[in-house]
Amino acid sequence: MADAAEFARETEPYRRELFAHCYRMLGSVFDAEDLVQETYLRAWRHYDGFEGRSSVRTWLHQIATNGCLTALARRRDADRRVLPSGLGPPQPDVETAALDPDQRQHWLQPVPDAWVTPESGDPASVVAAREGVRLALVASLQHLPPKQRAVLVLRDVLAFPAAEVADMLQTSTASVKSSLQRARATLKEQAPTAERTTEPTAPQARAVLAKYIKAFENADADALTRLLLQDASIEAPPIRAWFKGVETCIPVLRDHVLGDPGLWRMVPVAGGANGHPAAVGYLRDEEGRYQPYGVIVLDVVGDRIRRIVSFGDPDLVAVFRRV
């Protein structure tokens, strides 16, 4: 009979890394939580038979990866989790855009940095963990076929040797190398230039987030104009339409989002989300009570904002309250 204390001692150190892996594969914090739970249940059931031919880390990632692939095989292609910018070009203006939520589409979800960064606090490890869950990367991964997605994450993000990846996926090393080449090429097409943002712990990034929150809560479109880069973009799943360029974004925000001062309340997320500064948003209802709206993630460059992704899902508020 397996020893529960020994099992916990051997496997628990990998829980955050496994969660981040499942999140990259599935694009959903809820699905990732379920998959990690399933991984540990399967690992416990088979722990007596674990003979140490691989490391515990490799063994757990094999279980998790195959669980993700099974979950993805049940999805239709239309069910992949994406951002609005992954479905087509930006709208030229708000007058021609459909602003009704599209609840049929499965949308990418943000993840709290606190759930994926190492507990050790080693600065290099923390930076690497955040880089591995940037929104641009995770969104691009969702466009890869599941097996290619797994190979790229296991090789390029988690740095498993090709031979170990082949064993995990029950394929050949040559097949892993071929899949990796194709995945890298597709990823380059999806995101031809690697995005880099100010670390969310940097004082400058926190200051930009504070200015954004103040401008939004005060319904100050002029202040938002000063914060946005000229080619800034905004997207707000579950709304399918998205917009690019400050001349287009500001009218959208001013005329359809900001409302009157006091309509919005925002609370900064400790540590951020997906390696970016972030806030939890609340929207005042007709009775004056603030109801959960979702999570707002900013892509900050210097002292300006390059992209706003406003995830309008009230269920995410409960997730980020747990940070």
Short mmCIF file of N, CA and C in Angstrom, two decimals, residues 112-179:
data_model
loop_
_atom_site.label_atom_id
_atom_site.label_comp_id
_atom_site.label_asym_id
_atom_site.label_seq_id
_atom_site.Cartn_x
_atom_site.Cartn_y
_atom_site.Cartn_z
N PRO A 112 -4.12 33.85 -12.48
CA PRO A 112 -3.35 34.65 -11.52
C PRO A 112 -1.89 34.22 -11.51
N ASP A 113 -0.99 35.20 -11.53
CA ASP A 113 0.43 34.87 -11.46
C ASP A 113 0.76 34.07 -10.20
N ALA A 114 0.06 34.36 -9.12
CA ALA A 114 0.34 33.67 -7.86
C ALA A 114 0.11 32.17 -7.96
N TRP A 115 -0.68 31.72 -8.93
CA TRP A 115 -0.96 30.29 -9.07
C TRP A 115 0.12 29.56 -9.86
N VAL A 116 0.96 30.30 -10.58
CA VAL A 116 1.93 29.64 -11.46
C VAL A 116 3.38 29.99 -11.15
N THR A 117 3.62 30.97 -10.29
CA THR A 117 4.99 31.33 -9.96
C THR A 117 5.51 30.43 -8.84
N PRO A 118 6.79 30.07 -8.88
CA PRO A 118 7.35 29.18 -7.86
C PRO A 118 7.28 29.80 -6.47
N GLU A 119 7.05 28.95 -5.49
CA GLU A 119 7.00 29.43 -4.11
C GLU A 119 8.38 29.83 -3.59
N SER A 120 9.44 29.35 -4.26
CA SER A 120 10.80 29.66 -3.81
C SER A 120 11.10 31.15 -3.85
N GLY A 121 10.45 31.85 -4.78
CA GLY A 121 10.68 33.28 -4.89
C GLY A 121 11.95 33.64 -5.62
N ASP A 122 12.66 32.64 -6.18
CA ASP A 122 13.86 32.92 -6.97
C ASP A 122 13.50 33.83 -8.14
N PRO A 123 14.12 35.01 -8.24
CA PRO A 123 13.72 35.98 -9.28
C PRO A 123 13.75 35.41 -10.69
N ALA A 124 14.78 34.66 -11.03
CA ALA A 124 14.86 34.11 -12.39
C ALA A 124 13.73 33.12 -12.65
N SER A 125 13.41 32.29 -11.65
CA SER A 125 12.32 31.32 -11.81
C SER A 125 10.98 32.01 -11.94
N VAL A 126 10.78 33.09 -11.17
CA VAL A 126 9.52 33.83 -11.23
C VAL A 126 9.35 34.47 -12.61
N VAL A 127 10.41 35.09 -13.13
CA VAL A 127 10.35 35.71 -14.46
C VAL A 127 10.05 34.66 -15.52
N ALA A 128 10.72 33.51 -15.45
CA ALA A 128 10.50 32.45 -16.43
C ALA A 128 9.06 31.93 -16.36
N ALA A 129 8.54 31.79 -15.14
CA ALA A 129 7.16 31.32 -14.99
C ALA A 129 6.17 32.29 -15.61
N ARG A 130 6.39 33.58 -15.40
CA ARG A 130 5.49 34.58 -15.97
C ARG A 130 5.60 34.63 -17.49
N GLU A 131 6.82 34.53 -18.01
CA GLU A 131 6.98 34.54 -19.46
C GLU A 131 6.25 33.36 -20.09
N GLY A 132 6.18 32.24 -19.37
CA GLY A 132 5.56 31.05 -19.91
C GLY A 132 4.05 31.07 -19.96
N VAL A 133 3.43 32.10 -19.36
CA VAL A 133 1.97 32.20 -19.40
C VAL A 133 1.51 33.55 -19.94
N ARG A 134 2.40 34.27 -20.65
CA ARG A 134 1.96 35.53 -21.27
C ARG A 134 0.73 35.28 -22.13
N LEU A 135 -0.18 36.23 -22.13
CA LEU A 135 -1.41 36.07 -22.90
C LEU A 135 -1.12 35.79 -24.37
N ALA A 136 -0.16 36.51 -24.94
CA ALA A 136 0.14 36.31 -26.36
C ALA A 136 0.59 34.89 -26.64
N LEU A 137 1.40 34.33 -25.75
CA LEU A 137 1.87 32.96 -25.94
C LEU A 137 0.73 31.96 -25.78
N VAL A 138 -0.03 32.06 -24.69
CA VAL A 138 -1.09 31.08 -24.43
C VAL A 138 -2.15 31.16 -25.52
N ALA A 139 -2.47 32.37 -25.97
CA ALA A 139 -3.46 32.52 -27.05
C ALA A 139 -2.95 31.88 -28.33
N SER A 140 -1.66 32.05 -28.64
CA SER A 140 -1.10 31.46 -29.86
C SER A 140 -1.07 29.94 -29.76
N LEU A 141 -0.80 29.41 -28.57
CA LEU A 141 -0.76 27.95 -28.40
C LEU A 141 -2.08 27.30 -28.77
N GLN A 142 -3.19 28.00 -28.52
CA GLN A 142 -4.50 27.40 -28.78
C GLN A 142 -4.76 27.15 -30.26
N HIS A 143 -3.95 27.76 -31.13
CA HIS A 143 -4.12 27.56 -32.57
C HIS A 143 -3.34 26.34 -33.07
N LEU A 144 -2.53 25.73 -32.22
CA LEU A 144 -1.77 24.55 -32.61
C LEU A 144 -2.62 23.29 -32.43
N PRO A 145 -2.41 22.28 -33.29
CA PRO A 145 -3.02 20.98 -33.01
C PRO A 145 -2.55 20.48 -31.65
N PRO A 146 -3.41 19.77 -30.92
CA PRO A 146 -3.07 19.38 -29.55
C PRO A 146 -1.71 18.71 -29.38
N LYS A 147 -1.37 17.76 -30.25
CA LYS A 147 -0.09 17.05 -30.09
C LYS A 147 1.08 18.01 -30.30
N GLN A 148 0.99 18.89 -31.29
CA GLN A 148 2.05 19.89 -31.49
C GLN A 148 2.13 20.83 -30.29
N ARG A 149 1.00 21.20 -29.75
CA ARG A 149 0.96 22.07 -28.58
C ARG A 149 1.71 21.41 -27.42
N ALA A 150 1.43 20.14 -27.21
CA ALA A 150 2.08 19.41 -26.12
C ALA A 150 3.59 19.35 -26.32
N VAL A 151 4.01 19.04 -27.55
CA VAL A 151 5.44 18.94 -27.83
C VAL A 151 6.12 20.28 -27.61
N LEU A 152 5.53 21.36 -28.11
CA LEU A 152 6.17 22.67 -27.96
C LEU A 152 6.28 23.08 -26.50
N VAL A 153 5.22 22.87 -25.73
CA VAL A 153 5.26 23.26 -24.32
C VAL A 153 6.27 22.41 -23.55
N LEU A 154 6.25 21.11 -23.79
CA LEU A 154 7.17 20.23 -23.07
C LEU A 154 8.62 20.50 -23.42
N ARG A 155 8.89 20.83 -24.68
CA ARG A 155 10.27 21.07 -25.11
C ARG A 155 10.72 22.50 -24.84
N ASP A 156 9.96 23.48 -25.32
CA ASP A 156 10.44 24.87 -25.30
C ASP A 156 10.14 25.59 -24.00
N VAL A 157 9.08 25.23 -23.32
CA VAL A 157 8.73 25.92 -22.07
C VAL A 157 9.27 25.15 -20.86
N LEU A 158 9.06 23.84 -20.85
CA LEU A 158 9.47 23.04 -19.70
C LEU A 158 10.83 22.38 -19.87
N ALA A 159 11.40 22.45 -21.07
CA ALA A 159 12.77 22.01 -21.35
C ALA A 159 12.99 20.52 -21.10
N PHE A 160 11.99 19.69 -21.35
CA PHE A 160 12.20 18.25 -21.30
C PHE A 160 13.00 17.82 -22.54
N PRO A 161 13.92 16.89 -22.40
CA PRO A 161 14.65 16.37 -23.57
C PRO A 161 13.71 15.71 -24.57
N ALA A 162 14.08 15.73 -25.84
CA ALA A 162 13.22 15.18 -26.88
C ALA A 162 12.91 13.71 -26.63
N ALA A 163 13.90 12.95 -26.14
CA ALA A 163 13.67 11.53 -25.90
C ALA A 163 12.63 11.31 -24.81
N GLU A 164 12.64 12.15 -23.76
CA GLU A 164 11.64 12.02 -22.69
C GLU A 164 10.25 12.39 -23.20
N VAL A 165 10.19 13.42 -24.03
CA VAL A 165 8.89 13.82 -24.60
C VAL A 165 8.34 12.69 -25.46
N ALA A 166 9.22 12.06 -26.22
CA ALA A 166 8.78 10.93 -27.05
C ALA A 166 8.21 9.81 -26.19
N ASP A 167 8.86 9.53 -25.06
CA ASP A 167 8.34 8.50 -24.16
C ASP A 167 7.00 8.90 -23.57
N MET A 168 6.87 10.17 -23.19
CA MET A 168 5.60 10.65 -22.62
C MET A 168 4.44 10.47 -23.60
N LEU A 169 4.72 10.76 -24.87
CA LEU A 169 3.66 10.77 -25.87
C LEU A 169 3.60 9.46 -26.66
N GLN A 170 4.47 8.51 -26.28
CA GLN A 170 4.51 7.20 -26.93
C GLN A 170 4.69 7.34 -28.44
N THR A 171 5.72 8.09 -28.80
CA THR A 171 6.05 8.29 -30.19
C THR A 171 7.57 8.27 -30.33
N SER A 172 8.09 8.58 -31.50
CA SER A 172 9.53 8.55 -31.73
C SER A 172 10.15 9.93 -31.51
N THR A 173 11.45 9.93 -31.26
CA THR A 173 12.17 11.21 -31.12
C THR A 173 12.10 12.00 -32.41
N ALA A 174 12.19 11.32 -33.54
CA ALA A 174 12.10 12.00 -34.83
C ALA A 174 10.74 12.68 -35.00
N SER A 175 9.68 12.02 -34.56
CA SER A 175 8.35 12.61 -34.64
C SER A 175 8.24 13.84 -33.75
N VAL A 176 8.85 13.77 -32.55
CA VAL A 176 8.84 14.93 -31.66
C VAL A 176 9.55 16.11 -32.31
N LYS A 177 10.71 15.86 -32.91
CA LYS A 177 11.47 16.94 -33.54
C LYS A 177 10.70 17.54 -34.71
N SER A 178 10.03 16.70 -35.48
CA SER A 178 9.24 17.19 -36.61
C SER A 178 8.05 18.02 -36.13
N SER A 179 7.36 17.54 -35.10
CA SER A 179 6.22 18.28 -34.54
C SER A 179 6.67 19.62 -33.98
#
